[in-house]
Amino acid sequence: MDCLRTPDLIESNGLILTVALSGGAILHVRGEEIQMGGGMAALTRTADVSRCAIHSTSELVNFRFPFDKISPLIADLDDAVMRPIPVDAEALRLLVHYVSMLKDEDMLATPEVQNLVSTHLRDLAALTIGATRDAATVASGRGVPAARLRAIKADIVKNLTDRLLSIEAVALRHGITPRYVSMLFETDATTFSEFVLVQRLNWTHRMLIDARFSDRTVSSVAFEAGFCDLSYFNRSFRRRFGATPSDVRASSPARPA
């Protein structure tokens, strides 16, 4: 399948970062072409006629940035255009993951949040493309930490039922130190342990009010969620929800008659 930017679609004020999430594509611009495998990316101008030949069963995403917003952040724009960005570029991975999280969350309801997310996306895009020294410094203290924290939270949720889930294991998977993980959660006014606890409690609450799991004992649900101490689970659950696990299950509208 071909995606075309024909002369009547040309705009002079934008840059597009194309990312092949899976499969691949070939970008054709001004007589040049780039072979893009899964995970790779490339930058083009909206002022150029272009063709993107997308391989079958491929998934691509385009990030469009206003020229005046992104160009001051890029060290060498002319060199960056139509230069393949490799799959192992850390900033690119953070950018893709950040956007994937946005699809799953109702977090763009206010203009303030929308502006913050836009800023983070520009930070990550600039680092992916090749940021100036000043822009890289700012992004390292703003967009990058935000994206890392989102990736870590997603990792925790994915591995929530693993009783061996630890800050050390998560840090190792993300190539950072446990101390840095702690610092990221501090910016969110919480801790790694508190976040894990809340997610596990929410998980058990959902299980207890779901009629499909009514045959499970409270203790089996707690242990499956990753809790090792049943007394600690019961205290924490009551503190969060104002009722015991058994009471929550008994009062659930979904409880079978």
Short mmCIF file of C-alpha atoms in Angstrom, two decimals:
data_model
loop_
_atom_site.label_atom_id
_atom_site.label_comp_id
_atom_site.label_asym_id
_atom_site.label_seq_id
_atom_site.Cartn_x
_atom_site.Cartn_y
_atom_site.Cartn_z
CA MET A 1 0.00 0.00 0.00
CA ASP A 2 1.27 3.47 -0.89
CA CYS A 3 0.71 6.65 1.10
CA LEU A 4 1.30 9.74 -1.02
CA ARG A 5 1.97 13.37 -0.23
CA THR A 6 1.08 14.93 -3.56
CA PRO A 7 1.77 18.54 -4.62
CA ASP A 8 -1.71 19.64 -3.53
CA LEU A 9 -1.03 18.30 -0.01
CA ILE A 10 2.27 20.10 0.47
CA GLU A 11 2.59 22.37 3.51
CA SER A 12 5.56 24.53 4.37
CA ASN A 13 5.35 24.51 8.14
CA GLY A 14 5.70 20.96 9.37
CA LEU A 15 7.96 18.00 10.04
CA ILE A 16 6.80 14.40 10.17
CA LEU A 17 8.54 11.64 12.08
CA THR A 18 7.45 8.29 10.65
CA VAL A 19 7.94 5.21 12.81
CA ALA A 20 7.49 1.63 11.62
CA LEU A 21 6.02 -0.05 14.69
CA SER A 22 6.01 -3.41 12.93
CA GLY A 23 6.64 -4.76 9.45
CA GLY A 24 8.36 -2.14 7.34
CA ALA A 25 8.14 0.47 4.61
CA ILE A 26 10.16 2.34 2.01
CA LEU A 27 10.16 6.13 2.10
CA HIS A 28 10.72 7.95 -1.21
CA VAL A 29 11.52 11.69 -1.05
CA ARG A 30 13.35 13.85 -3.61
CA GLY A 31 14.88 10.89 -5.37
CA GLU A 32 16.12 9.34 -2.13
CA GLU A 33 14.72 6.29 -0.40
CA ILE A 34 14.98 4.77 3.05
CA GLN A 35 14.32 1.14 3.86
CA MET A 36 12.56 1.13 7.24
CA GLY A 37 12.40 -2.10 9.19
CA GLY A 38 10.24 -2.64 12.24
CA GLY A 39 11.12 -0.18 14.98
CA MET A 40 13.00 2.22 12.71
CA ALA A 41 12.05 5.82 11.98
CA ALA A 42 12.78 8.70 9.61
CA LEU A 43 12.09 12.42 9.43
CA THR A 44 10.53 14.17 6.42
CA ARG A 45 9.27 17.67 5.64
CA THR A 46 5.65 18.40 4.82
CA ALA A 47 7.03 20.72 2.12
CA ASP A 48 8.27 17.73 0.10
CA VAL A 49 6.35 15.47 -2.24
CA SER A 50 6.79 11.94 -0.92
CA ARG A 51 5.67 8.34 -1.20
CA CYS A 52 5.66 5.73 1.54
CA ALA A 53 5.39 2.16 0.27
CA ILE A 54 4.10 0.18 3.24
CA HIS A 55 4.68 -3.55 3.41
CA SER A 56 1.67 -5.74 4.03
CA THR A 57 0.74 -6.40 7.69
CA SER A 58 2.77 -3.39 8.79
CA GLU A 59 1.85 -0.75 11.35
CA LEU A 60 3.21 2.78 11.06
CA VAL A 61 2.64 5.92 13.09
CA ASN A 62 3.31 9.52 12.05
CA PHE A 63 4.17 12.30 14.47
CA ARG A 64 3.52 15.71 12.94
CA PHE A 65 5.23 18.70 14.54
CA PRO A 66 4.86 22.40 13.67
CA PHE A 67 8.15 23.57 12.19
CA ASP A 68 8.53 26.55 14.51
CA LYS A 69 8.00 24.34 17.60
CA ILE A 70 10.46 21.54 16.82
CA SER A 71 13.15 22.96 14.51
CA PRO A 72 14.86 25.11 17.21
CA LEU A 73 15.37 21.93 19.25
CA ILE A 74 17.19 20.03 16.48
CA ALA A 75 20.95 20.38 16.10
CA ASP A 76 21.23 19.86 12.32
CA LEU A 77 17.86 19.71 10.63
CA ASP A 78 19.14 19.30 7.08
CA ASP A 79 21.24 16.32 8.13
CA ALA A 80 18.38 14.81 10.13
CA VAL A 81 15.86 14.77 7.27
CA MET A 82 15.76 11.39 5.51
CA ARG A 83 18.36 9.89 7.84
CA PRO A 84 17.40 6.43 9.13
CA ILE A 85 16.88 6.33 12.89
CA PRO A 86 17.82 2.87 14.17
CA VAL A 87 15.56 0.59 16.14
CA ASP A 88 17.85 0.64 19.18
CA ALA A 89 17.63 4.42 19.68
CA GLU A 90 16.56 4.79 23.32
CA ALA A 91 14.68 8.07 22.83
CA LEU A 92 12.69 6.50 20.00
CA ARG A 93 11.65 3.58 22.19
CA LEU A 94 10.56 5.99 24.93
CA LEU A 95 8.60 8.07 22.43
CA VAL A 96 6.72 5.07 21.04
CA HIS A 97 5.95 3.72 24.49
CA TYR A 98 4.78 7.11 25.74
CA VAL A 99 2.31 7.37 22.88
CA SER A 100 1.08 3.80 23.35
CA MET A 101 0.23 4.68 26.95
CA LEU A 102 -1.76 7.72 25.82
CA LYS A 103 -4.06 5.49 23.78
CA ASP A 104 -5.00 3.53 26.89
CA GLU A 105 -5.63 6.43 29.25
CA ASP A 106 -8.26 9.13 29.46
CA MET A 107 -5.63 11.70 30.32
CA LEU A 108 -6.04 14.42 27.72
CA ALA A 109 -9.19 15.98 29.11
CA THR A 110 -7.76 19.36 30.09
CA PRO A 111 -5.75 21.92 28.09
CA GLU A 112 -3.07 21.89 30.79
CA VAL A 113 -2.48 18.16 30.42
CA GLN A 114 -2.62 18.40 26.63
CA ASN A 115 0.08 21.08 26.66
CA LEU A 116 2.24 19.03 29.02
CA VAL A 117 1.95 15.92 26.85
CA SER A 118 2.77 17.96 23.73
CA THR A 119 5.89 19.27 25.45
CA HIS A 120 6.99 15.77 26.42
CA LEU A 121 6.44 14.53 22.86
CA ARG A 122 8.54 17.36 21.44
CA ASP A 123 11.29 16.62 23.95
CA LEU A 124 11.38 12.94 23.00
CA ALA A 125 11.13 13.65 19.27
CA ALA A 126 14.01 16.13 19.43
CA LEU A 127 16.20 13.58 21.22
CA THR A 128 15.20 10.93 18.68
CA ILE A 129 16.03 13.16 15.72
CA GLY A 130 19.12 14.79 17.23
CA ALA A 131 18.67 17.55 19.78
CA THR A 132 20.80 20.60 20.42
CA ARG A 133 22.82 20.50 23.62
CA ASP A 134 20.44 22.88 25.39
CA ALA A 135 17.34 21.02 24.19
CA ALA A 136 18.84 17.68 25.25
CA THR A 137 19.57 19.05 28.70
CA VAL A 138 16.01 20.31 29.12
CA ALA A 139 14.50 17.09 27.75
CA SER A 140 16.62 14.98 30.08
CA GLY A 141 14.97 16.73 33.01
CA ARG A 142 11.46 16.84 31.58
CA GLY A 143 10.24 14.61 28.74
CA VAL A 144 12.61 11.70 29.35
CA PRO A 145 11.77 11.20 33.04
CA ALA A 146 8.05 11.40 32.26
CA ALA A 147 8.37 8.76 29.55
CA ARG A 148 10.55 6.52 31.71
CA LEU A 149 8.08 6.68 34.58
CA ARG A 150 5.21 5.72 32.28
CA ALA A 151 7.22 2.80 30.91
CA ILE A 152 8.09 1.62 34.43
CA LYS A 153 4.47 1.86 35.58
CA ALA A 154 3.38 -0.20 32.58
CA ASP A 155 6.07 -2.76 33.40
CA ILE A 156 4.80 -3.02 36.98
CA VAL A 157 1.19 -3.50 35.88
CA LYS A 158 2.27 -6.15 33.38
CA ASN A 159 4.21 -8.07 36.04
CA LEU A 160 1.94 -7.30 38.98
CA THR A 161 1.25 -10.92 39.93
CA ASP A 162 4.95 -11.79 40.11
CA ARG A 163 5.82 -12.12 43.81
CA LEU A 164 9.46 -11.48 42.94
CA LEU A 165 8.61 -8.08 41.45
CA SER A 166 11.13 -5.64 42.91
CA ILE A 167 12.61 -2.25 42.25
CA GLU A 168 15.92 -3.95 41.42
CA ALA A 169 14.31 -6.21 38.81
CA VAL A 170 12.44 -3.33 37.18
CA ALA A 171 15.53 -1.11 37.16
CA LEU A 172 17.54 -3.88 35.51
CA ARG A 173 14.95 -4.33 32.76
CA HIS A 174 15.04 -0.61 32.00
CA GLY A 175 18.80 -0.23 32.18
CA ILE A 176 18.76 2.26 35.05
CA THR A 177 19.59 2.17 38.76
CA PRO A 178 17.10 1.42 41.56
CA ARG A 179 17.87 4.86 42.98
CA TYR A 180 16.84 6.50 39.71
CA VAL A 181 13.59 4.51 39.74
CA SER A 182 12.93 5.83 43.25
CA MET A 183 13.64 9.38 42.11
CA LEU A 184 11.16 9.04 39.24
CA PHE A 185 8.40 7.99 41.63
CA GLU A 186 9.31 10.87 43.95
CA THR A 187 8.43 13.28 41.13
CA ASP A 188 4.97 11.68 41.16
CA ALA A 189 4.64 12.17 44.94
CA THR A 190 4.74 8.44 45.65
CA THR A 191 7.17 5.53 45.94
CA PHE A 192 7.77 2.33 44.01
CA SER A 193 6.37 0.25 46.87
CA GLU A 194 3.28 2.43 47.26
CA PHE A 195 2.52 2.25 43.55
CA VAL A 196 2.89 -1.54 43.50
CA LEU A 197 0.67 -1.85 46.59
CA VAL A 198 -2.10 0.32 45.13
CA GLN A 199 -2.05 -1.55 41.83
CA ARG A 200 -2.22 -4.92 43.59
CA LEU A 201 -5.06 -3.78 45.84
CA ASN A 202 -6.99 -2.46 42.84
CA TRP A 203 -6.37 -5.76 41.05
CA THR A 204 -7.74 -7.79 43.96
CA HIS A 205 -10.75 -5.47 44.28
CA ARG A 206 -11.62 -6.03 40.61
CA MET A 207 -11.31 -9.79 41.08
CA LEU A 208 -13.49 -9.83 44.19
CA ILE A 209 -16.40 -7.98 42.58
CA ASP A 210 -16.26 -10.01 39.37
CA ALA A 211 -18.77 -12.88 39.42
CA ARG A 212 -16.52 -14.95 37.16
CA PHE A 213 -14.09 -15.37 40.05
CA SER A 214 -16.61 -15.97 42.82
CA ASP A 215 -15.26 -19.49 43.33
CA ARG A 216 -11.85 -18.13 44.35
CA THR A 217 -11.12 -17.66 48.03
CA VAL A 218 -9.99 -14.26 49.24
CA SER A 219 -6.61 -15.68 50.18
CA SER A 220 -6.07 -17.23 46.74
CA VAL A 221 -6.90 -13.90 45.08
CA ALA A 222 -4.47 -12.09 47.38
CA PHE A 223 -1.66 -14.55 46.75
CA GLU A 224 -2.29 -14.46 43.01
CA ALA A 225 -1.98 -10.67 43.11
CA GLY A 226 1.52 -11.03 44.53
CA PHE A 227 0.85 -10.60 48.24
CA CYS A 228 2.87 -12.90 50.50
CA ASP A 229 1.42 -11.83 53.87
CA LEU A 230 -2.35 -12.25 54.22
CA SER A 231 -2.57 -10.10 57.37
CA TYR A 232 -0.78 -7.25 55.62
CA PHE A 233 -3.09 -7.62 52.62
CA ASN A 234 -6.23 -7.47 54.78
CA ARG A 235 -5.02 -4.37 56.67
CA SER A 236 -4.00 -2.60 53.47
CA PHE A 237 -7.23 -3.51 51.69
CA ARG A 238 -9.41 -2.20 54.51
CA ARG A 239 -7.39 0.99 54.76
CA ARG A 240 -7.80 1.66 51.03
CA PHE A 241 -11.42 0.62 50.50
CA GLY A 242 -12.94 1.06 53.97
CA ALA A 243 -14.16 -2.52 54.09
CA THR A 244 -12.75 -6.02 54.36
CA PRO A 245 -12.24 -8.11 51.22
CA SER A 246 -15.08 -10.40 52.30
CA ASP A 247 -17.44 -7.46 52.82
CA VAL A 248 -16.58 -6.05 49.39
CA ARG A 249 -17.29 -9.39 47.77
CA ALA A 250 -20.55 -9.84 49.69
CA SER A 251 -21.84 -6.39 48.73
CA SER A 252 -20.89 -6.65 45.06
CA PRO A 253 -23.86 -6.24 42.65
CA ALA A 254 -22.23 -8.91 40.47
CA ARG A 255 -22.33 -11.49 43.27
CA PRO A 256 -24.39 -14.49 42.13
CA ALA A 257 -27.63 -15.11 43.99
#
